[in-house]
Coordinates of C-alpha atoms in Angstrom, one line a residue:
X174 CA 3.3 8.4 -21.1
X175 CA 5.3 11.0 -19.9
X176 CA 4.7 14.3 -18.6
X177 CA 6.9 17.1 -20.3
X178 CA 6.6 20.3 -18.2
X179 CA 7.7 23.7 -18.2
X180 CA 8.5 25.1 -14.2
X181 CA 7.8 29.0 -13.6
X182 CA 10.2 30.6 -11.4
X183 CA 10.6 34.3 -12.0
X184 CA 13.5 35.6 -10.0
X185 CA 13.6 33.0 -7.7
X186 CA 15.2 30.1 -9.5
X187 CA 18.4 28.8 -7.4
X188 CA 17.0 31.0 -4.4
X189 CA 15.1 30.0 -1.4
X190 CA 11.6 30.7 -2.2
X191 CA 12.5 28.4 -5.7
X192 CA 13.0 25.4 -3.6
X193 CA 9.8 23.7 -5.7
X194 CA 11.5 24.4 -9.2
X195 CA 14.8 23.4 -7.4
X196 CA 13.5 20.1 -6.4
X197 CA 12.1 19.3 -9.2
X198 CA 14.9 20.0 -11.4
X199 CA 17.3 17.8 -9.4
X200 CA 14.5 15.0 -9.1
X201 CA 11.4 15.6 -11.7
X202 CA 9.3 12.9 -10.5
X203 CA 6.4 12.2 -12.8
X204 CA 7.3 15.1 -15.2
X205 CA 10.0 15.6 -17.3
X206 CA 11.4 19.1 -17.3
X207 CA 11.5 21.0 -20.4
X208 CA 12.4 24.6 -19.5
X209 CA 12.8 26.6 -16.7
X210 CA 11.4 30.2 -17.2
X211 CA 13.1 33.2 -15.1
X212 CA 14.0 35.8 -16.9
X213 CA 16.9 36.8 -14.5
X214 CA 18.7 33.6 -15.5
X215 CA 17.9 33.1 -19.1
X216 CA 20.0 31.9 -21.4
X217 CA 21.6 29.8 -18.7
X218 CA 21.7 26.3 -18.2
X219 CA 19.4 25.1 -15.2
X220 CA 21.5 22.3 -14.0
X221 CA 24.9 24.9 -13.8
X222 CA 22.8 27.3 -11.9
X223 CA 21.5 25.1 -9.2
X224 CA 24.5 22.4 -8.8
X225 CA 27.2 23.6 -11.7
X226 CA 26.6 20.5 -13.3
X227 CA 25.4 21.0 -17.1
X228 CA 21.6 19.0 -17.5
X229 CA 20.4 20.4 -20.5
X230 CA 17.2 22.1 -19.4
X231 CA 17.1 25.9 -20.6
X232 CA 16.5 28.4 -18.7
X233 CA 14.2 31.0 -20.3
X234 CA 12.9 34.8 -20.0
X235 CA 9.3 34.1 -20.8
X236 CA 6.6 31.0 -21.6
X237 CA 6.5 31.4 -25.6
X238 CA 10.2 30.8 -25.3
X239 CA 10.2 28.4 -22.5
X240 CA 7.3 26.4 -25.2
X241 CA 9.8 27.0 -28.1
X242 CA 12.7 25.9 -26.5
X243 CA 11.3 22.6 -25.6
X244 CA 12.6 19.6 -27.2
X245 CA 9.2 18.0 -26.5
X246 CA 5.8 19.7 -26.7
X247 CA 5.2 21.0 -22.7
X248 CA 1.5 19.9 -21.6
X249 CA 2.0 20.9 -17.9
X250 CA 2.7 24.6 -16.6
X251 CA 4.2 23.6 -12.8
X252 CA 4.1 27.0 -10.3
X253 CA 7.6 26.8 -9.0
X254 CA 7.8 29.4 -6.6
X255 CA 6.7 29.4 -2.7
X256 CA 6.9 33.5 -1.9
X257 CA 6.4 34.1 1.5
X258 CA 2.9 36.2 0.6
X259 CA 1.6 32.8 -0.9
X260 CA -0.6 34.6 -3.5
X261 CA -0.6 35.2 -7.1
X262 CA 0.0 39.1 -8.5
X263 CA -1.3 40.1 -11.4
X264 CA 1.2 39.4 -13.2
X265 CA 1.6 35.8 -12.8
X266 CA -2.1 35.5 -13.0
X267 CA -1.8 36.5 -17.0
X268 CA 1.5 34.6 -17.3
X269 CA -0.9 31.3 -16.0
X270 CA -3.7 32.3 -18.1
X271 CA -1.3 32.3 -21.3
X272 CA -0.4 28.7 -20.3
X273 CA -4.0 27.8 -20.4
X274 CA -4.5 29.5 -23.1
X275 CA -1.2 27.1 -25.0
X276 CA -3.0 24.1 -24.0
X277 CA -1.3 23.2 -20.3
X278 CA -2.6 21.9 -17.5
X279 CA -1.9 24.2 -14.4
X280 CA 0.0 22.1 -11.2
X281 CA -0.4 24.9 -8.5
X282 CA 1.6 24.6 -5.2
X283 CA 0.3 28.0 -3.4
X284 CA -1.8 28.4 -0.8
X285 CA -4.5 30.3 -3.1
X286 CA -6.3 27.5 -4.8
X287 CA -6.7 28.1 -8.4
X288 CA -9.9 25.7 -8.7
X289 CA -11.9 28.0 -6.2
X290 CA -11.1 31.0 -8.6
X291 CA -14.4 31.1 -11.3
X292 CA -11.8 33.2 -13.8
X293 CA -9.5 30.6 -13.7
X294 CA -11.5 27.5 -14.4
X295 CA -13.8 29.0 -16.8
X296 CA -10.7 29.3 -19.1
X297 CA -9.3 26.1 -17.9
X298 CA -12.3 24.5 -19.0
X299 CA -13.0 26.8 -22.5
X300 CA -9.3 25.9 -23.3
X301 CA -9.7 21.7 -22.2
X302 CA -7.0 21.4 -19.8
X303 CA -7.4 20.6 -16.2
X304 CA -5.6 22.3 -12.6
X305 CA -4.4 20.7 -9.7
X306 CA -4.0 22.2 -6.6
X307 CA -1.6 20.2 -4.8
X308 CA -2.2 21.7 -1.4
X309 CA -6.1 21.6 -0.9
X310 CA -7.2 19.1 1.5
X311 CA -9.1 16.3 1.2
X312 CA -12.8 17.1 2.3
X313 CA -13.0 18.1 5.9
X314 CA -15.5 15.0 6.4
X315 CA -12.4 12.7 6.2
X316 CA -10.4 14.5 8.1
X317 CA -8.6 12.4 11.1
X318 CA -7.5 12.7 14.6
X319 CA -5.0 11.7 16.5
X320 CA -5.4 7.7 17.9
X321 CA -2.6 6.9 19.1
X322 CA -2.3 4.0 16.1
X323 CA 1.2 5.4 16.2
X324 CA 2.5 4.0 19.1
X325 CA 2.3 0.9 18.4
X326 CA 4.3 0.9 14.8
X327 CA 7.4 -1.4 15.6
X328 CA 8.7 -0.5 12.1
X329 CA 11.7 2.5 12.6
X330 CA 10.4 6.0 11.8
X331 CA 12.7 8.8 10.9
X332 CA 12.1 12.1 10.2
X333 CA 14.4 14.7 8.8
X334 CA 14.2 18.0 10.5
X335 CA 15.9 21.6 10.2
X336 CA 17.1 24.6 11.7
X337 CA 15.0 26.7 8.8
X338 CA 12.7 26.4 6.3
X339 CA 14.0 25.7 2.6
X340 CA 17.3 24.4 3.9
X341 CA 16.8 21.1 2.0
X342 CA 15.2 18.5 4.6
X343 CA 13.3 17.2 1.5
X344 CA 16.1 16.9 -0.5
X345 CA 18.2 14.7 2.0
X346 CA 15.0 12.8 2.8
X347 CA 15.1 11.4 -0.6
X348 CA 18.4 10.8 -1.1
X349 CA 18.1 8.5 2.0
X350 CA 15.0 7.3 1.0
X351 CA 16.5 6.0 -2.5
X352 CA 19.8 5.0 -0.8
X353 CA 18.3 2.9 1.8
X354 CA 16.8 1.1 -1.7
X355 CA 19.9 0.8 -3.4
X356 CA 21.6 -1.4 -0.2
X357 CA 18.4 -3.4 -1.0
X358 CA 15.9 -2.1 1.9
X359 CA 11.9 -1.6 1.5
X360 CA 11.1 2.2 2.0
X361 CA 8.4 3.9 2.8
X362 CA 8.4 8.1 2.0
X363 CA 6.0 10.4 3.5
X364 CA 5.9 13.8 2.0
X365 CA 5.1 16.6 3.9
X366 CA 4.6 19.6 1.5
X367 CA 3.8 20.4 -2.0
X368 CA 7.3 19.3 -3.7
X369 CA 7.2 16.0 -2.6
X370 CA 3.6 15.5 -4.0
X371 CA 4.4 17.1 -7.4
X372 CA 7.3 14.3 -7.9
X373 CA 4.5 11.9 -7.1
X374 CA 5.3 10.6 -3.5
X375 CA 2.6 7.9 -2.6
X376 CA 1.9 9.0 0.6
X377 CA 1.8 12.6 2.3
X378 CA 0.1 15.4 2.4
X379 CA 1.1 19.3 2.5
X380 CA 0.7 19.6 6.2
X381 CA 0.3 23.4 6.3
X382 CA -3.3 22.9 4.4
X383 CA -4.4 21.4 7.6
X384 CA -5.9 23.0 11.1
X385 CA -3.3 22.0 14.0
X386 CA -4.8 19.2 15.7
X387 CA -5.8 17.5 12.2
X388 CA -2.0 17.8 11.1
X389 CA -1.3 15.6 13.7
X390 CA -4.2 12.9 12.9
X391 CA -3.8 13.2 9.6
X392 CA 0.3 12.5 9.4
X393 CA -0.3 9.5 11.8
X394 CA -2.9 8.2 9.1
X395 CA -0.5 8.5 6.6
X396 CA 2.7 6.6 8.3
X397 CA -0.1 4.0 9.6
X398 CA -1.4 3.5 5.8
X399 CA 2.1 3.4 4.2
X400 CA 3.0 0.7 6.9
X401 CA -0.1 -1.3 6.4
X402 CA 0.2 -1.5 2.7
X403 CA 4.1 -1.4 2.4
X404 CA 5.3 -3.1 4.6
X405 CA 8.3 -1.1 4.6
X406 CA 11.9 -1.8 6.7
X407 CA 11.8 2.1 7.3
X408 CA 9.2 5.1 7.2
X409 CA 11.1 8.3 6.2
X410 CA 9.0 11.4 6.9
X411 CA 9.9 14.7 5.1
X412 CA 10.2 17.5 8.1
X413 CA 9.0 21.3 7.2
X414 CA 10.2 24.1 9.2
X415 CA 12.2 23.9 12.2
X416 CA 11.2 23.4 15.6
X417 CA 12.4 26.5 16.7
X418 CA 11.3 28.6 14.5
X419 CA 8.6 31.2 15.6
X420 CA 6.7 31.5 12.5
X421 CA 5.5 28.0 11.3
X422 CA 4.3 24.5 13.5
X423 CA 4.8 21.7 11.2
X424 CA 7.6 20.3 12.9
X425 CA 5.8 20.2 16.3
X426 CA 3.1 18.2 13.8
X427 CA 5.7 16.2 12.5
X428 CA 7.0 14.8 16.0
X429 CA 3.6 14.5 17.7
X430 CA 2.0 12.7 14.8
X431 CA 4.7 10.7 13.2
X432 CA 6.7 9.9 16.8
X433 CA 10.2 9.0 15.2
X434 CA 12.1 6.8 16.7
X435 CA 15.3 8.8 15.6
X436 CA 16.0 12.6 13.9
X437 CA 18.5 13.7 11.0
X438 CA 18.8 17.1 11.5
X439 CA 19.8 19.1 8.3
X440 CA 21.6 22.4 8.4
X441 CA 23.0 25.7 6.5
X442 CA 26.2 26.6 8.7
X443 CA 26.6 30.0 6.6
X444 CA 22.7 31.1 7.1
X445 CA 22.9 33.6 9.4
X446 CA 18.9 34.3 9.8
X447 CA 15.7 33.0 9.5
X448 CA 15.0 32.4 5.6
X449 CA 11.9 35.5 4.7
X450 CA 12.7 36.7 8.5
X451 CA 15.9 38.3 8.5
X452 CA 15.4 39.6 11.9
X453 CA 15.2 36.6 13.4
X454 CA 19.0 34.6 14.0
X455 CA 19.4 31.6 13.0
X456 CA 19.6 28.7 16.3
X457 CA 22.3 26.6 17.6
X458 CA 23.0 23.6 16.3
X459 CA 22.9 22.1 20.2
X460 CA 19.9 24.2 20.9
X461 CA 18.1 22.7 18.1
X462 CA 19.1 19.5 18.9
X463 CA 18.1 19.9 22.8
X464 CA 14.8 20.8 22.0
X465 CA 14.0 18.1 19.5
X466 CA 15.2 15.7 22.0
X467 CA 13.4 17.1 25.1
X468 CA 9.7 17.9 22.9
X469 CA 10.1 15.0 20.9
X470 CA 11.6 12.5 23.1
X471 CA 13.5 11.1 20.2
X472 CA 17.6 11.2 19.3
X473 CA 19.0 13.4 16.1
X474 CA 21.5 10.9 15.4
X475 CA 23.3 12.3 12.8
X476 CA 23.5 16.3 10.8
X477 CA 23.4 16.5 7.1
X478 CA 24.5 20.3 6.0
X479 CA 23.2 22.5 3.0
X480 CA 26.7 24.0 1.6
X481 CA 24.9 27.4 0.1
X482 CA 27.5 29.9 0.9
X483 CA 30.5 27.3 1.7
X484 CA 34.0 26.6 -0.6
X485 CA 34.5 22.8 -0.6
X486 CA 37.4 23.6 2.0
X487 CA 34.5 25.1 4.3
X488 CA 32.8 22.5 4.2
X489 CA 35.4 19.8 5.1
X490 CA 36.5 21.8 8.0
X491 CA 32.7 22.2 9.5
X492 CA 32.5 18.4 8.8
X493 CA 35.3 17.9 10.3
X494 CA 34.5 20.2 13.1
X495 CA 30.7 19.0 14.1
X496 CA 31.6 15.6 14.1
X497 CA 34.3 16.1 16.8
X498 CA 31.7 18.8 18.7
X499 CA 28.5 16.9 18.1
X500 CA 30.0 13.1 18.2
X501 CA 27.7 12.0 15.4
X502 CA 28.0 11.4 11.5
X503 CA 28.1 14.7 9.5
X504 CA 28.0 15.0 6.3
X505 CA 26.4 16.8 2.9
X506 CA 24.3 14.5 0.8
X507 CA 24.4 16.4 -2.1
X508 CA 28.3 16.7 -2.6
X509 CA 28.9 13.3 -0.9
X510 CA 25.8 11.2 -1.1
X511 CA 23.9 9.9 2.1
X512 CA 25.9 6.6 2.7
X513 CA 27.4 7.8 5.8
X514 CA 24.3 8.9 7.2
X515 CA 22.5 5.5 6.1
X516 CA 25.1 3.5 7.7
X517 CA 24.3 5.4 11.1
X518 CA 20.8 4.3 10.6
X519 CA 21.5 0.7 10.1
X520 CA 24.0 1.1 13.0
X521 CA 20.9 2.6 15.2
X522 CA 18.1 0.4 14.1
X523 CA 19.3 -3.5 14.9
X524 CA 15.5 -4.6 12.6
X525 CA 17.8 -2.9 9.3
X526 CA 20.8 -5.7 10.3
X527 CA 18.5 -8.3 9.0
X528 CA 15.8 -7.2 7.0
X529 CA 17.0 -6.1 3.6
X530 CA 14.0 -7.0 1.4
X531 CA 15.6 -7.1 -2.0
X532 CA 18.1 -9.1 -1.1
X533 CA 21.2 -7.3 -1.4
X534 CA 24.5 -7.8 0.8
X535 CA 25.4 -5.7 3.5

């Protein structure tokens, strides 16, 4: 049965801190999208805002329209919005109360947890509908530490790491992830944060739930269960963050506990400073790559770019112009798909010359 949704993403759709309703609209996962409600875009459509290409999902200026808009009745209320304060005001408290109150189950992303709040599940359970927090941890009793499990995983692990937050490591991820499938390879995706989990990604967790030295365990538990039960050709891990960047630790998590054997790194040349810090610059490319290498001891074999800010003729030229500096594959999934980055991988990795577990030609 499916899952018709309506995302909420007041003044923030298309922006950075809407990169949950932006991920969801280009790749919906278990839900189908109904509406999109920010009322500084309504009236538009939601796939010519994000990518200029038409999808037929409205774009509305409150929930009652959002509800009446829909094609299909909505029975989920999706929180697409990741402020940098990571709580609730007031008024998105009443906007998630009237979406109770319509009959819709509540998919919460924040760091506030909606099921420890007695206000909110006393109506949740008055009205019959049910809310997920997509970030609270399992209970600490199964919690994991680091073993070291890791190390012995013959099965190629990449990760795709940034310079920034929100500059679409996720995104590229699963473009590889499903490309990789399409040449006829077995893949195994592990999402790192709450977007990734809201499409429905099998294994994962929202690392930023977790205290630092359980990150670690717990992201090694994940890659060693997907490879267990998979079997996969490949383990693709999500990246969060940037390594560089002052403010957050994931990726340190990410290369301690997933120990990838080789790095995309993903990029927005026009980005000038740190997303929510703009006092901060944005790094090198080659510094970034330096210290992924060094703290890591891995190799970013190839850069994928986010073209926010770029004409097409930008773009070819910094293409063009990173390949030459960086002597790697560079490229843009989004405007040119990831085959270029997927043949570097299979050029890398001699196990992906001859496993291809569907059984589709090279």
């Amino acid at each position: 049965m499916k899952k018709y949704a309506v995302i909420y993403c007041e003044n923030q759709y298309g922006s950075m801190d809407g990169k949950t309703a932006n991920g969801l609209i280009r790749d919906s996962g278990l839900y189908e999208i109904t509406a999109v409600i920010d009322s500084t875009k309504a009236g538009q459509d939601a796939g010519e805002v994000l990518d200029q290409k038409r999808n037929g999902i409205p774009i509305c200026k409150d929930l009652q329209e959002a509800i009446a808009s829909s094609k299909e009745k909505p029975t989920y209320f999706i929180l697409g919005i990741a402020p940098a304060h990571a709580f609730l005001n007031q008024k998105e408290r009443q906007v998630i109360m009237g979406a109770i109150k319509a009959g819709m189950n509540i998919i919460n992303p924040l760091q506030e947890f909606l099921t420890e709040d007695e206000e909110m599940m006393t109506m949740a359970k008055r009205y019959g509908v049910e809310i997920r927090d997509i970030r609270k941890p399992r209970p600490k009793n199964e919690w994991t530490l680091f073993t070291g499990q890791i190390l012995n995983v013959t099965t190629p692990i990449i990760a795709v790491l940034g310079t920034d937050g929100a500059c679409g490591k996720r995104t590229t991820a699963m473009m590889i992830d499903k490309g990789l499938q399409e040449q006829g390879y077995k893949t195994a995706f592990i999402a790192t944060g709450q977007t990734g989990l809201i499409q429905g990604a099998s294994y994962g967790f929202s690392m930023d739930a977790f205290p630092l030295q359980y990150m670690i365990g717990e992201l090694e538990r994940e890659i060693l269960r997907a490879n267990e039960i998979e079997k996969p050709d490949i383990i693709i891990v999500e990246g969060q963050g940037a390594l560089s960047h002052p403010a957050y630790v994931s990726s340190s998590g990410i290369l301690k506990g997933a120990r990838p054997k080789a790095v995309i790194l993903q990029h927005p040349p026009k980005r000038n400073v740190l997303g929510d810090f703009p006092f901060l610059k944005m790094p090198a490319v080659q510094s970034e790559i330096s210290l992924i290498e060094h703290f890591g001891q891995t190799k970013v074999i190839a850069i994928t770019l986010n073209h926010e800010g770029m004409s097409d003729e930008e773009l070819h030229n910094t293409i063009v112009e990173y390949e030459e500096k960086f002597q790697m594959p560079v490229t843009d999934v989004l405007k040119f798909g990831p085959e270029k980055v997927i043949h570097r991988l299979i050029e890398y990795f001699p196990s992906l010359q001859t496993n291809k577990q569907a059984g589709v030609a090279v």
